[in-house]
PDB file of C-alpha atoms and ligand atoms in Angstrom:
ATOM      1  CA  UNK A   1      89.768  80.061  68.141  1.00 79.00           C
ATOM      2  CA  UNK A   2      92.570  81.139  65.802  1.00 81.00           C
ATOM      3  CA  UNK A   3      94.743  84.276  66.225  1.00 77.00           C
ATOM      4  CA  UNK A   4      92.623  86.406  63.893  1.00 78.00           C
ATOM      5  CA  UNK A   5      89.340  85.438  65.694  1.00 78.00           C
ATOM      6  CA  UNK A   6      91.025  86.146  69.081  1.00 72.00           C
ATOM      7  CA  UNK A   7      92.117  89.670  67.718  1.00 71.00           C
ATOM      8  CA  UNK A   8      88.702  90.647  66.564  1.00 75.00           C
ATOM      9  CA  UNK A   9      87.101  89.312  69.756  1.00 76.00           C
ATOM     10  CA  UNK A  10      89.597  91.397  71.665  1.00 69.00           C
ATOM     11  CA  UNK A  11      88.666  94.566  69.658  1.00 76.00           C
ATOM     12  CA  UNK A  12      84.987  94.007  70.196  1.00 76.00           C
ATOM     13  CA  UNK A  13      85.490  93.514  73.946  1.00 71.00           C
ATOM     14  CA  UNK A  14      87.655  96.686  74.097  1.00 64.00           C
ATOM     15  CA  UNK A  15      84.941  98.625  72.225  1.00 71.00           C
ATOM     16  CA  UNK A  16      82.227  97.384  74.797  1.00 74.00           C
ATOM     17  CA  UNK A  17      84.472  97.772  77.852  1.00 67.00           C
ATOM     18  CA  UNK A  18      87.322 100.183  77.102  1.00 67.00           C
ATOM     19  CA  UNK A  19      88.673  99.978  80.706  1.00 64.00           C
ATOM     20  CA  UNK A  20      89.924  96.432  79.706  1.00 56.00           C
ATOM     21  CA  UNK A  21      92.809  98.183  77.984  1.00 61.00           C
ATOM     22  CA  UNK A  22      94.365  98.304  81.490  1.00 61.00           C
ATOM     23  CA  UNK A  23      94.726  94.551  81.382  1.00 60.00           C
ATOM     24  CA  UNK A  24      97.021  95.040  78.433  1.00 61.00           C
ATOM     25  CA  UNK A  25      98.899  98.165  79.543  1.00 64.00           C
ATOM     26  CA  UNK A  26      99.512  97.110  83.208  1.00 71.00           C
ATOM     27  CA  UNK A  27     101.005  93.779  82.408  1.00 88.00           C
ATOM     28  CA  UNK A  28     104.709  93.404  83.475  1.00 87.00           C
ATOM     29  CA  UNK A  29     105.657  92.842  79.821  1.00 91.00           C
ATOM     30  CA  UNK A  30     104.401  96.389  79.103  1.00 94.00           C
ATOM     31  CA  UNK A  31     106.411  97.794  82.063  1.00 96.00           C
ATOM     32  CA  UNK A  32     109.429  95.850  80.859  1.00 96.00           C
ATOM     33  CA  UNK A  33     109.141  97.550  77.339  1.00 96.00           C
ATOM     34  CA  UNK A  34     108.800 101.019  79.061  1.00 97.00           C
ATOM     35  CA  UNK A  35     111.835 100.219  81.226  1.00 97.00           C
ATOM     36  CA  UNK A  36     113.893  99.285  78.036  1.00 97.00           C
ATOM     37  CA  UNK A  37     112.870 102.514  76.316  1.00 97.00           C
ATOM     38  CA  UNK A  38     113.514 104.752  79.362  1.00 97.00           C
ATOM     39  CA  UNK A  39     116.721 103.033  80.570  1.00 97.00           C
ATOM     40  CA  UNK A  40     118.341 101.328  77.577  1.00 96.00           C
ATOM     41  CA  UNK A  41     121.724 101.469  79.368  1.00 94.00           C
ATOM     42  CA  UNK A  42     120.680 100.079  82.756  1.00 94.00           C
ATOM     43  CA  UNK A  43     120.667  96.503  83.703  1.00 95.00           C
ATOM     44  CA  UNK A  44     117.981  95.970  86.294  1.00 96.00           C
ATOM     45  CA  UNK A  45     118.777  92.288  86.712  1.00 97.00           C
ATOM     46  CA  UNK A  46     122.173  92.665  88.419  1.00 95.00           C
ATOM     47  CA  UNK A  47     121.976  90.771  91.638  1.00 96.00           C
ATOM     48  CA  UNK A  48     123.744  90.346  94.951  1.00 96.00           C
ATOM     49  CA  UNK A  49     123.559  87.623  97.464  1.00 95.00           C
ATOM     50  CA  UNK A  50     122.508  87.925 101.079  1.00 95.00           C
ATOM     51  CA  UNK A  51     125.880  86.683 102.053  1.00 94.00           C
ATOM     52  CA  UNK A  52     127.654  89.521 100.388  1.00 94.00           C
ATOM     53  CA  UNK A  53     125.598  91.945 102.401  1.00 95.00           C
ATOM     54  CA  UNK A  54     126.213  90.522 105.882  1.00 93.00           C
ATOM     55  CA  UNK A  55     127.297  87.637 108.055  1.00 92.00           C
ATOM     56  CA  UNK A  56     125.143  84.536 107.554  1.00 91.00           C
ATOM     57  CA  UNK A  57     127.587  82.316 109.283  1.00 85.00           C
ATOM     58  CA  UNK A  58     125.833  82.710 112.650  1.00 78.00           C
ATOM     59  CA  UNK A  59     122.291  81.745 113.268  1.00 77.00           C
ATOM     60  CA  UNK A  60     119.922  84.562 112.284  1.00 86.00           C
ATOM     61  CA  UNK A  61     116.485  84.560 113.767  1.00 94.00           C
ATOM     62  CA  UNK A  62     113.538  85.995 111.985  1.00 96.00           C
ATOM     63  CA  UNK A  63     110.731  86.776 114.383  1.00 96.00           C
ATOM     64  CA  UNK A  64     107.849  87.421 114.250  1.00 96.00           C
ATOM     65  CA  UNK A  65     106.779  85.557 111.026  1.00 97.00           C
ATOM     66  CA  UNK A  66     103.163  85.104 110.561  1.00 97.00           C
ATOM     67  CA  UNK A  67     103.018  82.959 107.383  1.00 97.00           C
ATOM     68  CA  UNK A  68      99.889  85.079 106.576  1.00 97.00           C
ATOM     69  CA  UNK A  69      98.593  86.932 103.490  1.00 93.00           C
ATOM     70  CA  UNK A  70     100.419  90.040 102.392  1.00 90.00           C
ATOM     71  CA  UNK A  71     103.508  89.132 104.410  1.00 90.00           C
ATOM     72  CA  UNK A  72     107.063  89.308 103.064  1.00 96.00           C
ATOM     73  CA  UNK A  73     109.416  86.241 102.693  1.00 98.00           C
ATOM     74  CA  UNK A  74     111.468  85.141 105.682  1.00 97.00           C
ATOM     75  CA  UNK A  75     114.519  86.147 103.488  1.00 97.00           C
ATOM     76  CA  UNK A  76     113.156  89.622 103.007  1.00 98.00           C
ATOM     77  CA  UNK A  77     113.089  90.161 106.863  1.00 97.00           C
ATOM     78  CA  UNK A  78     116.598  88.631 107.002  1.00 97.00           C
ATOM     79  CA  UNK A  79     117.768  91.099 104.426  1.00 97.00           C
ATOM     80  CA  UNK A  80     116.421  94.031 106.484  1.00 97.00           C
ATOM     81  CA  UNK A  81     118.223  92.672 109.518  1.00 97.00           C
ATOM     82  CA  UNK A  82     121.436  92.324 107.563  1.00 96.00           C
ATOM     83  CA  UNK A  83     121.405  95.875 106.145  1.00 96.00           C
ATOM     84  CA  UNK A  84     120.670  97.233 109.682  1.00 97.00           C
ATOM     85  CA  UNK A  85     123.630  95.288 111.025  1.00 95.00           C
ATOM     86  CA  UNK A  86     125.810  96.346 108.082  1.00 95.00           C
ATOM     87  CA  UNK A  87     125.083 100.086 108.665  1.00 96.00           C
ATOM     88  CA  UNK A  88     125.190  99.639 112.445  1.00 97.00           C
ATOM     89  CA  UNK A  89     121.727 101.319 112.187  1.00 98.00           C
ATOM     90  CA  UNK A  90     120.354 103.423 114.979  1.00 98.00           C
ATOM     91  CA  UNK A  91     117.570 104.848 112.802  1.00 98.00           C
ATOM     92  CA  UNK A  92     115.162 102.915 110.480  1.00 98.00           C
ATOM     93  CA  UNK A  93     112.140 104.192 108.591  1.00 98.00           C
ATOM     94  CA  UNK A  94     109.665 102.124 106.541  1.00 98.00           C
ATOM     95  CA  UNK A  95     106.673 103.047 104.400  1.00 98.00           C
ATOM     96  CA  UNK A  96     104.047 100.358 104.728  1.00 98.00           C
ATOM     97  CA  UNK A  97     103.417  98.963 108.261  1.00 98.00           C
ATOM     98  CA  UNK A  98     100.689  96.347 107.586  1.00 98.00           C
ATOM     99  CA  UNK A  99     100.787  93.959 110.494  1.00 98.00           C
ATOM    100  CA  UNK A 100     104.061  95.430 111.770  1.00 98.00           C
ATOM    101  CA  UNK A 101     106.163  92.284 110.927  1.00 98.00           C
ATOM    102  CA  UNK A 102     109.053  94.041 109.064  1.00 98.00           C
ATOM    103  CA  UNK A 103     109.458  96.805 111.650  1.00 98.00           C
ATOM    104  CA  UNK A 104     109.181  94.227 114.537  1.00 98.00           C
ATOM    105  CA  UNK A 105     111.985  92.222 113.044  1.00 97.00           C
ATOM    106  CA  UNK A 106     114.374  95.225 112.922  1.00 97.00           C
ATOM    107  CA  UNK A 107     113.220  96.592 116.246  1.00 98.00           C
ATOM    108  CA  UNK A 108     115.340  93.997 118.103  1.00 95.00           C
ATOM    109  CA  UNK A 109     118.537  95.527 116.655  1.00 95.00           C
ATOM    110  CA  UNK A 110     117.750  99.187 115.735  1.00 98.00           C
ATOM    111  CA  UNK A 111     117.157 101.766 118.526  1.00 98.00           C
ATOM    112  CA  UNK A 112     114.759 104.064 116.762  1.00 98.00           C
ATOM    113  CA  UNK A 113     112.222 102.539 114.362  1.00 98.00           C
ATOM    114  CA  UNK A 114     109.592 104.561 112.416  1.00 98.00           C
ATOM    115  CA  UNK A 115     106.850 103.138 110.389  1.00 98.00           C
ATOM    116  CA  UNK A 116     104.281 105.021 108.260  1.00 98.00           C
ATOM    117  CA  UNK A 117     101.015 103.626 107.049  1.00 98.00           C
ATOM    118  CA  UNK A 118      97.702 105.094 105.821  1.00 98.00           C
ATOM    119  CA  UNK A 119      95.591 105.739 108.919  1.00 98.00           C
ATOM    120  CA  UNK A 120      92.699 103.517 109.792  1.00 98.00           C
ATOM    121  CA  UNK A 121      90.320 106.341 108.682  1.00 98.00           C
ATOM    122  CA  UNK A 122      92.067 106.479 105.252  1.00 98.00           C
ATOM    123  CA  UNK A 123      91.834 102.786 104.947  1.00 98.00           C
ATOM    124  CA  UNK A 124      88.187 102.872 105.809  1.00 98.00           C
ATOM    125  CA  UNK A 125      87.647 105.464 103.052  1.00 97.00           C
ATOM    126  CA  UNK A 126      89.103 103.073 100.558  1.00 97.00           C
ATOM    127  CA  UNK A 127      86.284 100.670 101.538  1.00 97.00           C
ATOM    128  CA  UNK A 128      88.733  98.142 103.031  1.00 98.00           C
ATOM    129  CA  UNK A 129      87.243  95.689 105.537  1.00 98.00           C
ATOM    130  CA  UNK A 130      87.345  96.329 109.284  1.00 98.00           C
ATOM    131  CA  UNK A 131      89.183  92.996 109.812  1.00 98.00           C
ATOM    132  CA  UNK A 132      91.879  94.142 107.432  1.00 97.00           C
ATOM    133  CA  UNK A 133      92.119  97.502 109.089  1.00 98.00           C
ATOM    134  CA  UNK A 134      92.250  95.910 112.599  1.00 98.00           C
ATOM    135  CA  UNK A 135      95.160  93.694 111.593  1.00 98.00           C
ATOM    136  CA  UNK A 136      97.440  96.638 111.042  1.00 98.00           C
ATOM    137  CA  UNK A 137     100.179  97.142 113.715  1.00 98.00           C
ATOM    138  CA  UNK A 138      99.299  93.789 115.233  1.00 98.00           C
ATOM    139  CA  UNK A 139     103.016  92.788 115.910  1.00 98.00           C
ATOM    140  CA  UNK A 140     104.464  96.256 116.372  1.00 98.00           C
ATOM    141  CA  UNK A 141     101.930  98.214 118.500  1.00 97.00           C
ATOM    142  CA  UNK A 142     103.501  97.313 121.892  1.00 96.00           C
ATOM    143  CA  UNK A 143     107.076  97.865 120.826  1.00 98.00           C
ATOM    144  CA  UNK A 144     108.494 100.857 122.669  1.00 98.00           C
ATOM    145  CA  UNK A 145     111.123 101.813 120.191  1.00 98.00           C
ATOM    146  CA  UNK A 146     108.686 101.805 117.335  1.00 98.00           C
ATOM    147  CA  UNK A 147     106.962 105.043 116.363  1.00 98.00           C
ATOM    148  CA  UNK A 148     103.905 104.584 114.302  1.00 98.00           C
ATOM    149  CA  UNK A 149     103.263 107.392 111.755  1.00 98.00           C
ATOM    150  CA  UNK A 150      99.867 107.865 110.044  1.00 98.00           C
ATOM    151  CA  UNK A 151      99.238 109.300 106.676  1.00 98.00           C
ATOM    152  CA  UNK A 152      99.785 108.990 102.975  1.00 98.00           C
ATOM    153  CA  UNK A 153     103.509 108.789 101.925  1.00 98.00           C
ATOM    154  CA  UNK A 154     102.653 111.342  99.074  1.00 97.00           C
ATOM    155  CA  UNK A 155     101.726 113.987 101.611  1.00 97.00           C
ATOM    156  CA  UNK A 156     103.201 112.956 104.905  1.00 98.00           C
ATOM    157  CA  UNK A 157     105.582 115.714 106.346  1.00 97.00           C
ATOM    158  CA  UNK A 158     108.788 113.712 106.861  1.00 97.00           C
ATOM    159  CA  UNK A 159     110.706 116.990 107.483  1.00 97.00           C
ATOM    160  CA  UNK A 160     108.890 117.436 110.713  1.00 97.00           C
ATOM    161  CA  UNK A 161     110.625 114.275 112.090  1.00 97.00           C
ATOM    162  CA  UNK A 162     113.808 116.151 111.998  1.00 97.00           C
ATOM    163  CA  UNK A 163     115.748 112.960 111.440  1.00 97.00           C
ATOM    164  CA  UNK A 164     117.694 110.982 108.887  1.00 98.00           C
ATOM    165  CA  UNK A 165     117.869 107.213 108.536  1.00 98.00           C
ATOM    166  CA  UNK A 166     120.502 104.528 108.142  1.00 98.00           C
ATOM    167  CA  UNK A 167     117.955 102.220 106.379  1.00 98.00           C
ATOM    168  CA  UNK A 168     114.772 103.179 104.550  1.00 98.00           C
ATOM    169  CA  UNK A 169     112.409 100.417 103.481  1.00 98.00           C
ATOM    170  CA  UNK A 170     109.865 101.208 100.812  1.00 98.00           C
ATOM    171  CA  UNK A 171     106.943  98.831 100.968  1.00 98.00           C
ATOM    172  CA  UNK A 172     103.673 100.956 100.590  1.00 98.00           C
ATOM    173  CA  UNK A 173     101.971 101.557  97.257  1.00 98.00           C
ATOM    174  CA  UNK A 174     103.694  99.501  94.586  1.00 97.00           C
ATOM    175  CA  UNK A 175     102.503 101.299  91.471  1.00 97.00           C
ATOM    176  CA  UNK A 176     105.271 102.663  89.372  1.00 97.00           C
ATOM    177  CA  UNK A 177     104.422 106.325  90.062  1.00 98.00           C
ATOM    178  CA  UNK A 178     104.127 105.707  93.789  1.00 98.00           C
ATOM    179  CA  UNK A 179     107.466 103.850  93.984  1.00 98.00           C
ATOM    180  CA  UNK A 180     109.127 106.647  92.077  1.00 98.00           C
ATOM    181  CA  UNK A 181     107.536 109.258  94.272  1.00 98.00           C
ATOM    182  CA  UNK A 182     108.415 107.471  97.605  1.00 98.00           C
ATOM    183  CA  UNK A 183     112.048 106.933  96.319  1.00 98.00           C
ATOM    184  CA  UNK A 184     112.598 110.502  95.390  1.00 98.00           C
ATOM    185  CA  UNK A 185     110.982 111.620  98.627  1.00 98.00           C
ATOM    186  CA  UNK A 186     112.997 109.496 100.901  1.00 98.00           C
ATOM    187  CA  UNK A 187     116.469 109.875  99.197  1.00 98.00           C
ATOM    188  CA  UNK A 188     117.282 113.070 101.008  1.00 98.00           C
ATOM    189  CA  UNK A 189     116.532 111.340 104.241  1.00 98.00           C
ATOM    190  CA  UNK A 190     119.337 108.778 104.028  1.00 98.00           C
ATOM    191  CA  UNK A 191     121.885 109.725 106.730  1.00 98.00           C
ATOM    192  CA  UNK A 192     125.160 109.105 104.909  1.00 97.00           C
ATOM    193  CA  UNK A 193     126.730 107.756 101.752  1.00 95.00           C
ATOM    194  CA  UNK A 194     126.753 104.297 103.428  1.00 95.00           C
ATOM    195  CA  UNK A 195     123.008 104.390 104.185  1.00 97.00           C
ATOM    196  CA  UNK A 196     120.763 101.888 102.389  1.00 98.00           C
ATOM    197  CA  UNK A 197     117.381 101.919 100.696  1.00 98.00           C
ATOM    198  CA  UNK A 198     115.545  98.716 100.302  1.00 98.00           C
ATOM    199  CA  UNK A 199     112.318  98.168  98.148  1.00 98.00           C
ATOM    200  CA  UNK A 200     109.949  95.234  98.509  1.00 98.00           C
ATOM    201  CA  UNK A 201     108.232  93.556  95.501  1.00 98.00           C
ATOM    202  CA  UNK A 202     110.952  94.365  93.071  1.00 98.00           C
ATOM    203  CA  UNK A 203     110.408  90.780  92.100  1.00 98.00           C
ATOM    204  CA  UNK A 204     107.144  88.835  91.760  1.00 97.00           C
ATOM    205  CA  UNK A 205     108.949  85.692  93.076  1.00 97.00           C
ATOM    206  CA  UNK A 206     112.560  85.251  93.872  1.00 97.00           C
ATOM    207  CA  UNK A 207     113.515  84.485  90.305  1.00 97.00           C
ATOM    208  CA  UNK A 208     111.179  86.874  88.354  1.00 97.00           C
ATOM    209  CA  UNK A 209     111.724  90.582  88.108  1.00 97.00           C
ATOM    210  CA  UNK A 210     108.713  92.852  88.687  1.00 98.00           C
ATOM    211  CA  UNK A 211     109.188  95.734  86.198  1.00 98.00           C
ATOM    212  CA  UNK A 212     106.381  97.794  87.450  1.00 97.00           C
ATOM    213  CA  UNK A 213     108.336  98.329  90.720  1.00 98.00           C
ATOM    214  CA  UNK A 214     111.734  98.371  89.070  1.00 98.00           C
ATOM    215  CA  UNK A 215     110.591 101.098  86.648  1.00 98.00           C
ATOM    216  CA  UNK A 216     109.609 103.251  89.784  1.00 98.00           C
ATOM    217  CA  UNK A 217     112.940 102.548  91.465  1.00 98.00           C
ATOM    218  CA  UNK A 218     115.037 103.558  88.504  1.00 98.00           C
ATOM    219  CA  UNK A 219     112.878 106.653  87.772  1.00 98.00           C
ATOM    220  CA  UNK A 220     113.345 107.578  91.413  1.00 98.00           C
ATOM    221  CA  UNK A 221     117.098 107.178  91.681  1.00 98.00           C
ATOM    222  CA  UNK A 222     119.351 109.640  89.676  1.00 97.00           C
ATOM    223  CA  UNK A 223     120.906 107.947  86.698  1.00 96.00           C
ATOM    224  CA  UNK A 224     124.473 108.413  87.799  1.00 95.00           C
ATOM    225  CA  UNK A 225     123.604 106.280  90.899  1.00 96.00           C
ATOM    226  CA  UNK A 226     121.852 103.378  88.959  1.00 96.00           C
ATOM    227  CA  UNK A 227     125.047 101.353  89.267  1.00 94.00           C
ATOM    228  CA  UNK A 228     124.286 101.016  93.002  1.00 96.00           C
ATOM    229  CA  UNK A 229     120.904  99.374  92.581  1.00 97.00           C
ATOM    230  CA  UNK A 230     120.754  95.578  92.849  1.00 97.00           C
ATOM    231  CA  UNK A 231     118.224  92.847  93.212  1.00 97.00           C
ATOM    232  CA  UNK A 232     118.929  90.636  96.167  1.00 97.00           C
ATOM    233  CA  UNK A 233     119.124  86.861  95.646  1.00 97.00           C
ATOM    234  CA  UNK A 234     116.558  84.686  97.352  1.00 97.00           C
ATOM    235  CA  UNK A 235     114.386  87.656  98.260  1.00 98.00           C
ATOM    236  CA  UNK A 236     111.761  89.838  96.636  1.00 98.00           C
ATOM    237  CA  UNK A 237     113.740  92.932  97.251  1.00 98.00           C
ATOM    238  CA  UNK A 238     116.016  95.501  95.557  1.00 98.00           C
ATOM    239  CA  UNK A 239     118.549  97.548  97.314  1.00 98.00           C
ATOM    240  CA  UNK A 240     120.347 100.791  96.800  1.00 98.00           C
ATOM    241  CA  UNK A 241     123.701  99.883  98.174  1.00 96.00           C
ATOM    242  CA  UNK A 242     126.859 101.987  97.553  1.00 90.00           C
ATOM    243  CA  UNK A 243     130.241 100.330  98.002  1.00 82.00           C
ATOM    244  CA  UNK A 244     129.205  97.001  96.679  1.00 84.00           C
ATOM    245  CA  UNK A 245     131.187  95.481  93.885  1.00 76.00           C
ATOM    246  CA  UNK A 246     130.315  91.813  93.546  1.00 70.00           C
ATOM    247  CA  UNK A 247     127.236  91.171  91.371  1.00 72.00           C
ATOM    248  CA  UNK A 248     125.769  88.434  89.225  1.00 91.00           C
ATOM    249  CA  UNK A 249     122.674  88.545  87.108  1.00 94.00           C
ATOM    250  CA  UNK A 250     119.251  87.225  87.899  1.00 95.00           C
ATOM    251  CA  UNK A 251     118.498  84.344  85.661  1.00 94.00           C
ATOM    252  CA  UNK A 252     115.690  81.819  86.345  1.00 93.00           C
ATOM    253  CA  UNK A 253     116.175  78.090  86.825  1.00 95.00           C
ATOM    254  CA  UNK A 254     119.957  78.105  87.483  1.00 93.00           C
ATOM    255  CA  UNK A 255     121.352  75.315  89.652  1.00 95.00           C
ATOM    256  CA  UNK A 256     121.259  76.557  93.357  1.00 94.00           C
ATOM    257  CA  UNK A 257     124.799  77.047  94.790  1.00 91.00           C
ATOM    258  CA  UNK A 258     123.518  77.199  98.282  1.00 93.00           C
ATOM    259  CA  UNK A 259     120.365  76.452 100.469  1.00 95.00           C
ATOM    260  CA  UNK A 260     119.036  77.651 103.776  1.00 94.00           C
ATOM    261  CA  UNK A 261     118.329  75.577 106.789  1.00 92.00           C
ATOM    262  CA  UNK A 262     115.123  76.779 108.697  1.00 93.00           C
ATOM    263  CA  UNK A 263     114.229  75.825 112.198  1.00 92.00           C
ATOM    264  CA  UNK A 264     110.572  76.644 112.959  1.00 94.00           C
ATOM    265  CA  UNK A 265     108.868  77.058 116.290  1.00 95.00           C
ATOM    266  CA  UNK A 266     105.262  78.205 116.741  1.00 96.00           C
ATOM    267  CA  UNK A 267     104.625  80.586 119.459  1.00 94.00           C
ATOM    268  CA  UNK A 268     101.358  81.719 121.036  1.00 94.00           C
ATOM    269  CA  UNK A 269     100.603  85.477 121.019  1.00 90.00           C
ATOM    270  CA  UNK A 270     100.927  86.878 124.515  1.00 79.00           C
TER     271      UNK A 270
HETATM  272  C1  LIG B 301     102.749  95.224 101.725  1.00 69.52           C
HETATM  273  S1  LIG B 301     102.095  96.058 103.108  1.00 69.52           S
HETATM  274  C2  LIG B 301     103.551  96.336 104.109  1.00 69.52           C
HETATM  275  C3  LIG B 301     104.093  95.096 104.755  1.00 69.52           C
HETATM  276  C4  LIG B 301     105.122  95.298 105.809  1.00 69.52           C
HETATM  277  N1  LIG B 301     106.158  96.189 105.391  1.00 69.52           N
HETATM  278  C5  LIG B 301     105.698  93.957 106.208  1.00 69.52           C
HETATM  279  O1  LIG B 301     106.685  93.466 105.552  1.00 69.52           O
HETATM  280  O2  LIG B 301     105.357  93.424 107.261  1.00 69.52           O
HETATM  281  C6  LIG B 301     101.824  97.602 102.412  1.00 69.52           C
HETATM  282  C7  LIG B 301     101.111  98.591 103.427  1.00 69.52           C
HETATM  283  O3  LIG B 301     101.308  99.856 102.774  1.00 69.52           O
HETATM  284  C8  LIG B 301     100.187 100.614 103.147  1.00 69.52           C
HETATM  285  N2  LIG B 301     100.117 101.751 102.127  1.00 69.52           N
HETATM  286  C9  LIG B 301      99.733 101.651 100.855  1.00 69.52           C
HETATM  287  N3  LIG B 301      99.822 102.828 100.212  1.00 69.52           N
HETATM  288  C10 LIG B 301     100.371 103.721 101.221  1.00 69.52           C
HETATM  289  C11 LIG B 301     100.656 105.112 101.175  1.00 69.52           C
HETATM  290  N4  LIG B 301     100.403 105.853 100.110  1.00 69.52           N
HETATM  291  N5  LIG B 301     101.050 105.782 102.282  1.00 69.52           N
HETATM  292  C12 LIG B 301     101.334 104.925 103.392  1.00 69.52           C
HETATM  293  N6  LIG B 301     100.904 103.687 103.468  1.00 69.52           N
HETATM  294  C13 LIG B 301     100.448 103.017 102.371  1.00 69.52           C
HETATM  295  C14 LIG B 301      99.012  99.627 103.097  1.00 69.52           C
HETATM  296  O4  LIG B 301      97.920 100.166 103.902  1.00 69.52           O
HETATM  297  C15 LIG B 301      99.625  98.404 103.615  1.00 69.52           C
HETATM  298  O5  LIG B 301      99.351  98.170 104.977  1.00 69.52           O
END
């Protein structure tokens, strides 16, 4: 099929099924174009290394790690631990509990951990399977220093917690509007100028930016603070991290200048 035939086939399909326009508008290329129009002077690809955030010279243990669907990368959990160590965090909050893996990882080093997720009832109303719903909080439910909060981040009353946080991890709804909303919502809850915000899925793999999320992040953070937003090398995350100077730029397929050594043990669930 030549280009013209493809074009007319596309038009006919769109006339029959107008909702298919979403497959064009919701591609990351389309979010990238929106990003360039809205933030022509921001560079969303500036990147910092994990080693520039914290001490990687000692052995770091990431546990639990399920290797199951919807989980983050090992390096994402490592990053969360490093930012908690860097800020000497006593208070951590995340949006998006899922199996409770991210919050369990930081709960070993942070005294007070809070994690918000849609309630089981809300997940049920979204027609999600009972097995999926039951898997929520699997790793975190028994942790004494983890407080599970239930509700939609758009409406949840965070003021009521009467708390501010050293680290906020945003990993709930990844649509641009939701990321923007969660970011704006949580900024006033950062404890100090040294506090850190982390977003998951700012890349679709460790070398590919995800503009759907990046657009939400940059819309959520005031323009004069955009200089403090970075992607984090070897992870899927972006961070808002003041007082950071070194940065490079994300470029795919560069020669690695380091690698990680991973010891793996499998443990039964108690
Ligand atoms: C990607 S998972 C979180 C993974 C988890 N942070 C980890 O790394 O182990 C996203 C979770 O956010 C929840 N979620 C989605 N939209 C939400 C919202 N608006 N408010 C609260 N939770 C939400 C989903 O139910 C899902 O469990």
